[in-house]
Amino acid sequence: MIISFVLILFGTDPQKTLGESGVNNQNQDIDSELIYKNETLGFSLNFPEEWKDKYVIEESDNHISVFDKQIYDTGQGGLLFTINRTIGEMITQKDMNMEPVPTKIILQGNGYTYFYRLPTDINYPVNDEELSRHYQEMSGQIDYVLQGISLLGEQRPKAANEGFKVVGSSYFTAEIPNEWDMTPLENLPVWDINEGDNPVGWIQMLPYKTEENTKDIYGNSIIEYLYDEEAQRKMSITLFSGYADGSVMDKIKTSFNFAGGPFNVIDLESAANLYIAQGCKKVFGTIDSFEIENGKPVAVIVNVMEFIPDGPDDNNPNGFRIEDLKYTETYIIEHGVNVAALAPPNYNSYEMYYMCRC
């Protein structure tokens, strides 16, 4: 069962990642032997003096792996961290936080995002006290080590279309004209496209089974839809005809690739639509309270409301009204309940929550 609730969310300013500060806190003279350069991946890394002769690097197509040399030489693992590169600068730490493996962005630029991952299993011999201590000492310095990363050269993702550049987010990569820029909207899977200060269009993630809009509601736009059948995802591309014609749209559409990305509220709505089509129920309202047994929630009680879009004769400020139906419903938390929290004034799905009995 899928339940949508109305919640007011409050946020705080996100903390900067290592890559955003632009400050290298390793205020020391760097030994040339400690400067690692990877021209293929387009970054350099200045290791601290304390790590001299203590690490080994393995290089792969899109990442490097850094090991504790003492353990690596014994063949018992020793992986400390990996640095990975992926296409796109619109990838966010919030997206990364949805990854099953702890992941942190450390650098963005030249059309790429660089992030590091820590190993998920034990990578040192637990029965060897000296090697264990050495590994743990190096692990404790990883954040400090990563402050030494910087871009190397000006290598960018190569576009197939002349006069175009590659852009990317956690959800897609695509090519757009060089003079255009793309900016993600905060909290929504929408990416605005602009030429200078002029809006050109946007790319938007949509619920998979939504009806396509075949009408030009703006009077001067062209719209295309793209599908990832395996992931059951849908994107729309909207361009204003004053800035783009069918040829430009075709190049963007042909270059477009779905790139995965974390499960979000649009995916939740897509799944909800499938359940509803099979006879399940969607509820709109506010959380009244929870039933608790042995200190754990076993049911959620909902004040049921109705979300009513404006009709032809209505003129509400946001194009809808909400009617309190004056009754509650109780839903047992057994296998779990997915909750899409809707925030005013337009009650968009900003966050997703999962409630379960633990």
Coordinates of N, CA and C in Angstrom, one line a residue, residues 283-286 303-309 320-327:
V283 N -3.6 7.2 -0.4 CA -4.2 8.0 0.6 C -3.5 9.3 0.7
F284 N -4.3 10.4 0.7 CA -3.7 11.8 0.9 C -4.2 12.3 2.2
G285 N -3.3 12.8 3.0 CA -3.7 13.3 4.3 C -2.5 13.7 5.2
T286 N -2.8 13.9 6.5 CA -1.7 14.2 7.4 C -1.6 13.0 8.4
N303 N -5.2 11.4 9.2 CA -6.3 12.3 8.9 C -6.5 12.4 7.4
V304 N -7.6 11.9 6.9 CA -7.8 11.7 5.5 C -8.3 13.1 4.9
M305 N -7.6 13.5 3.8 CA -8.0 14.7 3.1 C -8.1 14.4 1.6
E306 N -8.6 15.4 0.9 CA -8.8 15.3 -0.6 C -8.1 16.4 -1.3
F307 N -7.2 16.1 -2.2 CA -6.5 17.1 -3.0 C -7.4 17.4 -4.3
I308 N -7.9 18.6 -4.4 CA -8.8 18.9 -5.5 C -8.3 19.9 -6.5
P309 N -7.8 19.5 -7.7 CA -7.4 20.5 -8.6 C -8.5 21.5 -9.0
F320 N -5.4 24.7 -6.8 CA -6.0 23.5 -6.2 C -6.5 24.0 -4.8
R321 N -7.3 23.1 -4.2 CA -7.7 23.3 -2.8 C -7.6 21.9 -2.1
I322 N -7.5 21.9 -0.8 CA -7.5 20.7 0.0 C -8.7 20.7 0.9
E323 N -9.4 19.6 0.9 CA -10.6 19.5 1.7 C -10.4 18.4 2.8
D324 N -10.5 18.8 4.1 CA -10.4 17.9 5.2 C -11.7 17.0 5.3
L325 N -11.6 15.7 5.1 CA -12.8 14.8 5.1 C -13.3 14.5 6.5
K326 N -12.6 14.9 7.5 CA -13.1 14.8 8.9 C -13.2 13.4 9.4
Y327 N -12.3 12.5 8.9 CA -12.2 11.2 9.5 C -10.8 10.6 9.4

